Coordinates of C-alpha atoms and ligand atoms in Angstrom, one line a residue:
M1024 CA 41.0 -77.8 -110.6
G1025 CA 39.2 -74.4 -112.0
M1026 CA 40.4 -71.8 -114.3
H1027 CA 41.5 -69.6 -111.8
N1028 CA 43.9 -72.3 -110.0
Q1029 CA 45.8 -72.4 -113.6
H1030 CA 49.0 -71.0 -114.5
R1031 CA 48.3 -67.3 -115.6
A1032 CA 50.7 -64.9 -118.1
H1033 CA 51.1 -61.6 -116.6
V1034 CA 49.8 -59.5 -119.5
I1035 CA 51.5 -56.2 -120.6
V1036 CA 49.3 -54.2 -123.0
L1037 CA 51.0 -51.2 -125.1
G1038 CA 48.1 -48.7 -125.4
N1039 CA 48.0 -45.0 -126.4
T1040 CA 45.0 -44.1 -128.9
K1041 CA 47.8 -41.2 -130.6
G1042 CA 49.5 -42.8 -133.8
G1043 CA 52.7 -43.2 -134.2
S1044 CA 53.8 -43.1 -130.4
G1045 CA 56.1 -45.8 -130.3
K1046 CA 53.6 -48.7 -129.2
S1047 CA 54.8 -51.4 -131.7
T1048 CA 58.3 -50.8 -131.2
T1049 CA 58.5 -50.8 -127.6
A1050 CA 56.1 -53.8 -127.7
M1051 CA 58.9 -56.1 -129.6
H1052 CA 61.7 -54.6 -127.5
I1053 CA 59.9 -55.6 -124.2
I1054 CA 59.2 -59.2 -125.6
V1055 CA 62.8 -59.5 -126.8
R1056 CA 63.9 -58.4 -123.8
L1057 CA 61.8 -61.0 -121.6
L1058 CA 62.8 -63.6 -124.3
R1059 CA 66.4 -63.0 -123.5
L1060 CA 66.0 -62.9 -119.8
G1061 CA 64.8 -66.5 -120.5
H1062 CA 61.1 -66.2 -120.1
S1063 CA 58.7 -67.5 -122.4
V1064 CA 56.6 -64.9 -124.2
G1065 CA 53.6 -64.5 -126.0
A1066 CA 52.9 -61.7 -128.3
L1067 CA 49.5 -60.4 -129.5
D1068 CA 48.8 -58.0 -132.4
F1069 CA 45.4 -56.5 -131.9
D1070 CA 46.7 -53.9 -134.9
G1071 CA 44.9 -56.1 -137.5
R1072 CA 45.0 -53.7 -139.9
Q1073 CA 48.8 -52.5 -140.1
Q1074 CA 50.1 -55.7 -138.1
T1075 CA 53.4 -54.1 -137.5
L1076 CA 53.9 -56.4 -134.7
G1077 CA 53.1 -59.5 -136.5
R1078 CA 55.5 -58.1 -139.3
Y1079 CA 58.3 -57.4 -137.1
I1080 CA 57.8 -60.9 -135.8
E1081 CA 57.9 -62.3 -139.6
N1082 CA 60.7 -60.2 -140.1
R1083 CA 62.4 -61.9 -137.3
G1084 CA 62.0 -65.3 -138.6
I1085 CA 63.1 -64.7 -142.2
F1086 CA 66.5 -62.7 -140.7
S1087 CA 67.1 -66.4 -139.0
T1088 CA 66.3 -68.4 -141.7
A1089 CA 68.5 -66.1 -143.9
K1090 CA 71.5 -65.7 -141.6
N1091 CA 71.2 -69.2 -140.0
V1092 CA 71.3 -68.1 -136.6
T1093 CA 68.9 -69.2 -134.0
L1094 CA 66.8 -66.2 -132.2
P1095 CA 64.4 -66.5 -129.2
M1096 CA 61.2 -66.0 -130.8
P1097 CA 57.4 -65.5 -129.2
S1098 CA 54.7 -67.3 -129.9
F1099 CA 52.3 -65.2 -132.0
R1100 CA 48.6 -64.3 -132.7
S1101 CA 46.8 -61.3 -134.0
V1102 CA 43.0 -60.2 -134.0
K1103 CA 41.6 -59.0 -137.5
P1104 CA 39.1 -56.3 -137.4
S1105 CA 35.8 -57.9 -138.3
L1106 CA 33.9 -58.1 -141.9
L1107 CA 30.4 -58.4 -140.5
K1108 CA 28.4 -55.2 -141.5
D1109 CA 26.1 -55.4 -137.9
L1110 CA 28.3 -53.3 -135.1
N1111 CA 27.0 -55.7 -132.4
A1112 CA 27.7 -58.8 -134.7
A1113 CA 31.1 -57.5 -135.6
Q1114 CA 32.0 -56.6 -132.0
K1115 CA 31.1 -60.0 -130.6
E1116 CA 33.0 -61.5 -133.3
E1117 CA 36.0 -59.5 -132.4
H1118 CA 35.5 -59.8 -129.0
Q1119 CA 35.4 -63.8 -129.2
Q1120 CA 38.7 -63.8 -131.5
A1121 CA 40.2 -61.7 -128.8
C1122 CA 39.6 -63.7 -126.0
K1123 CA 40.6 -67.0 -127.8
A1124 CA 44.0 -65.4 -128.9
L1125 CA 44.6 -64.7 -125.3
E1126 CA 43.4 -67.9 -124.1
D1127 CA 45.7 -69.8 -126.3
L1128 CA 48.5 -68.0 -124.8
I1129 CA 47.9 -67.0 -121.4
Y1130 CA 48.2 -70.6 -120.0
T1131 CA 51.4 -71.7 -121.5
H1132 CA 53.7 -68.5 -121.1
D1133 CA 55.5 -66.2 -118.4
Y1134 CA 54.1 -63.3 -120.1
V1135 CA 52.0 -62.1 -122.9
V1136 CA 52.2 -58.5 -124.7
I1137 CA 49.5 -57.2 -126.5
D1138 CA 50.1 -54.3 -128.9
C1139 CA 47.0 -52.0 -129.6
P1140 CA 46.1 -50.3 -132.4
G1141 CA 46.5 -46.2 -132.0
S1142 CA 43.3 -45.0 -132.4
D1143 CA 40.1 -45.5 -130.4
S1144 CA 38.5 -48.7 -131.4
F1145 CA 36.3 -51.6 -129.7
I1146 CA 39.2 -54.1 -129.9
S1147 CA 41.7 -51.3 -128.4
R1148 CA 39.2 -51.1 -125.4
I1149 CA 39.0 -55.2 -124.8
G1150 CA 43.3 -55.0 -125.1
H1151 CA 42.9 -52.5 -122.5
S1152 CA 40.7 -54.4 -120.2
F1153 CA 43.1 -57.5 -120.4
A1154 CA 46.1 -55.4 -118.9
D1155 CA 47.8 -56.2 -115.6
T1156 CA 50.1 -53.5 -116.9
L1157 CA 49.4 -50.9 -119.1
V1158 CA 52.2 -48.8 -121.1
T1159 CA 51.5 -46.1 -122.8
P1160 CA 54.4 -44.6 -125.0
I1161 CA 54.3 -40.6 -125.6
N1162 CA 56.7 -38.2 -127.7
D1163 CA 57.6 -35.4 -126.1
S1164 CA 55.0 -32.9 -127.5
F1165 CA 51.9 -31.4 -125.7
I1166 CA 50.2 -32.5 -128.6
D1167 CA 51.0 -36.4 -127.4
L1168 CA 50.3 -35.1 -123.8
D1169 CA 47.0 -34.0 -124.8
V1170 CA 46.0 -37.4 -125.4
I1171 CA 46.3 -37.9 -121.2
A1172 CA 45.3 -34.6 -120.0
H1173 CA 44.4 -31.0 -121.4
I1174 CA 46.4 -28.8 -120.5
D1175 CA 46.0 -25.0 -119.3
P1176 CA 49.0 -22.8 -122.1
H1177 CA 49.4 -20.2 -119.2
T1178 CA 49.4 -22.1 -116.1
F1179 CA 50.5 -25.9 -117.2
Q1180 CA 48.0 -26.9 -114.8
M1181 CA 45.2 -29.8 -115.5
I1182 CA 42.2 -28.6 -117.1
Q1183 CA 41.0 -32.1 -117.4
P1184 CA 41.9 -35.6 -118.0
S1185 CA 41.4 -36.6 -121.6
W1186 CA 39.2 -39.0 -123.0
Y1187 CA 41.6 -41.8 -123.1
S1188 CA 42.7 -41.7 -119.2
E1189 CA 38.8 -41.7 -118.4
M1190 CA 38.9 -44.7 -120.6
V1191 CA 41.5 -46.2 -118.6
W1192 CA 40.3 -45.2 -115.4
D1193 CA 36.9 -47.1 -116.7
Q1194 CA 39.1 -50.0 -117.5
R1195 CA 40.6 -50.0 -114.0
K1196 CA 37.4 -49.8 -112.0
R1197 CA 36.1 -53.2 -114.0
R1198 CA 39.0 -54.9 -113.4
K1199 CA 38.8 -53.8 -109.8
L1200 CA 35.4 -55.2 -109.4
K1201 CA 36.1 -58.2 -111.6
D1202 CA 39.4 -59.7 -110.0
N1203 CA 40.4 -57.1 -107.5
H1204 CA 43.1 -56.2 -109.8
D1205 CA 45.2 -53.2 -110.0
I1206 CA 46.4 -52.1 -113.5
D1207 CA 49.7 -50.5 -113.1
W1208 CA 50.1 -47.6 -115.7
V1209 CA 53.4 -46.8 -116.9
V1210 CA 54.0 -43.6 -119.4
V1211 CA 57.0 -44.1 -121.1
R1212 CA 58.3 -41.3 -122.7
N1213 CA 59.5 -41.8 -126.4
K1214 CA 61.7 -40.4 -129.3
L1215 CA 63.3 -38.2 -126.4
S1216 CA 65.7 -35.5 -127.5
H1217 CA 69.3 -35.7 -126.5
T1218 CA 69.5 -32.1 -125.6
E1219 CA 67.9 -30.7 -122.5
T1220 CA 65.2 -28.3 -124.6
K1221 CA 62.8 -25.8 -122.7
N1222 CA 59.8 -28.2 -124.0
K1223 CA 61.9 -31.2 -122.5
K1224 CA 61.8 -29.9 -118.9
R1225 CA 58.4 -28.6 -119.3
M1226 CA 57.1 -32.0 -120.3
T1227 CA 59.2 -33.4 -117.8
G1228 CA 57.5 -31.3 -115.0
V1229 CA 53.7 -31.7 -116.2
L1230 CA 54.0 -35.1 -116.7
E1231 CA 55.6 -35.9 -113.0
Q1232 CA 52.7 -33.3 -111.3
L1233 CA 49.7 -35.2 -113.3
S1234 CA 51.3 -38.6 -112.3
S1235 CA 49.4 -38.6 -108.9
K1236 CA 46.4 -36.8 -110.1
I1237 CA 45.9 -39.4 -113.0
G1238 CA 47.4 -42.4 -111.6
Y1239 CA 50.4 -43.5 -113.3
R1240 CA 54.2 -44.0 -113.1
T1241 CA 56.4 -42.2 -115.7
I1242 CA 59.7 -43.0 -116.9
H1243 CA 62.5 -41.5 -119.1
G1244 CA 61.9 -44.1 -121.6
L1245 CA 63.8 -44.4 -124.8
G1246 CA 65.8 -41.3 -126.8
D1247 CA 65.4 -41.1 -130.4
R1248 CA 67.4 -43.1 -132.2
V1249 CA 68.1 -43.9 -136.0
I1250 CA 68.7 -47.5 -135.0
F1251 CA 65.0 -48.3 -133.5
R1252 CA 63.6 -47.6 -137.0
E1253 CA 66.3 -49.8 -138.8
L1254 CA 66.2 -52.7 -136.4
F1255 CA 62.3 -53.6 -138.1
L1256 CA 63.7 -55.0 -140.8
L1257 CA 66.2 -57.0 -139.9
G1258 CA 63.1 -58.3 -137.0
L1259 CA 65.4 -57.2 -134.4
T1260 CA 65.9 -55.2 -131.0
L1261 CA 68.5 -53.9 -129.1
S1262 CA 68.5 -56.9 -127.0
D1263 CA 69.9 -58.9 -129.9
L1264 CA 72.7 -57.3 -130.9
K1265 CA 75.3 -58.9 -128.5
Q1266 CA 74.5 -62.1 -130.0
H1267 CA 77.4 -63.5 -132.8
G1268 CA 76.9 -63.4 -136.1
L1269 CA 73.9 -61.1 -136.6
G1270 CA 76.4 -59.1 -138.6
V1271 CA 75.3 -55.9 -137.2
H1272 CA 78.0 -53.6 -135.8
M1273 CA 77.6 -52.8 -131.9
T1274 CA 78.3 -48.8 -131.3
M1275 CA 78.4 -46.8 -128.2
S1276 CA 75.1 -45.3 -129.4
H1277 CA 73.5 -48.6 -129.1
L1278 CA 74.8 -49.6 -125.8
V1279 CA 73.2 -46.8 -124.4
A1280 CA 70.0 -47.4 -126.0
H1281 CA 69.9 -51.0 -124.9
Q1282 CA 70.4 -49.7 -121.3
E1283 CA 67.3 -47.8 -121.8
V1284 CA 65.4 -50.7 -123.0
K1285 CA 66.7 -52.5 -120.1
D1286 CA 65.9 -50.1 -117.6
L1287 CA 62.5 -49.9 -119.1
V1288 CA 61.7 -53.3 -118.7
A1289 CA 62.9 -53.0 -114.7
F1290 CA 61.1 -50.3 -114.1
L1291 CA 57.8 -52.2 -114.9
K1292 CA 58.9 -54.1 -112.0
L1293 CA 57.2 -57.4 -113.7
P1294 CA 56.4 -60.5 -111.1
K1295 CA 59.2 -62.5 -111.6
A1296 CA 58.0 -65.9 -113.9
H1297 CA 57.1 -68.1 -111.4
E1298 CA 54.9 -65.6 -109.2
A1299 CA 53.2 -64.7 -112.5
A1300 CA 52.9 -68.6 -112.7
A1301 CA 51.4 -68.6 -109.3
Ligands
LIG2632 N1 63.2 -44.4 -130.0 C1 62.7 -43.9 -131.4 N2 63.9 -43.4 -132.0 C2 63.2 -43.4 -133.2 N3 62.6 -43.4 -134.0 C3 61.4 -44.2 -133.2 C4 61.7 -44.7 -131.8 N4 60.4 -45.2 -131.5 C5 59.3 -45.7 -132.6 N5 60.4 -44.6 -133.4 C6 60.0 -44.8 -135.0 O1 58.4 -44.0 -134.6 C7 57.5 -44.4 -135.7 C8 56.2 -45.1 -134.8 O2 56.6 -46.2 -134.3 P1 55.6 -47.3 -134.1 O3 55.1 -48.1 -135.2 O4 56.2 -48.0 -132.9 O5 54.8 -46.4 -133.2 P2 53.0 -47.1 -132.8 O6 52.4 -46.4 -131.7 O7 53.2 -48.6 -132.6 O8 52.0 -46.8 -134.2 P3 50.4 -46.7 -134.9 O9 49.9 -46.0 -133.5 O10 50.5 -46.6 -135.9 O11 50.5 -48.2 -134.5 C9 58.2 -45.7 -136.4 O12 58.7 -45.0 -137.6 C10 59.2 -45.9 -135.4 O13 60.5 -46.7 -136.3
LIG2633 MG1 51.5 -49.6 -134.0

């Protein structure tokens, strides 16, 4: 039996070359939501410098031990930047590390979630090339939108796609040639304000108009909520808060935020685990 007949996880990649858009936070929330739905999940941190996702998962383990509670955990691997001086040698090493980490997880889990660094790098491009689903969180600002397309300030029409969109297109073409897979690109709005500002309406309009031109689906993702910042230290996500014995009080705002997380994962229209496994 060849490798291609084997079970293969569905790979979800979090990417955006803009720093701080919410990749790691969203990655962890997708991971735990999938775990809570009963799936097995592999987590891959390609941001070997910051290791936010790795630290988040570490915090989860520490919390679970300290509170003596069982929490569903992903299997974890990380890829660190190569220290080799020669560029070709460094890239070769990173590529091998990335492939090895993916291979460790892809045949034994329903899903693999990869968190990419918030900058253009060789490792980030490798991450994108692995994607079955690419999730790009963006903050509600034209500065963040500029990563996807350059917009005319007067007409709000697209002047040209940005470098990042071109890179995603390039990865899509390669994937199509490699195994005839269409990468599903989902742009997730993050840290949304709770009031309907002029900026928010404009962003909605421009994102919808660009969606067919650039080839992504877009969702009103996660609101701007302090809880998303606080849960990191505990290693928890909104999908955990209903569990007894965690000592975190669940408020109305948390319920709303959890609904957003559930809606986001549903919007990804992921193949069911048994289909992903086929
Ligand atoms: N929905 C949200 N509401 C409030 N704060 C948020 C939300 N999402 C993310 N944050 C906060 O925004 C900051 C950046 O988030 P995060 O680290 O997940 O982004 P990132 O894209 O992974 O960043 P980097 O590019 O540095 O890897 C963090 O302080 C995080 O707690
Ligand atoms: Mg990050």
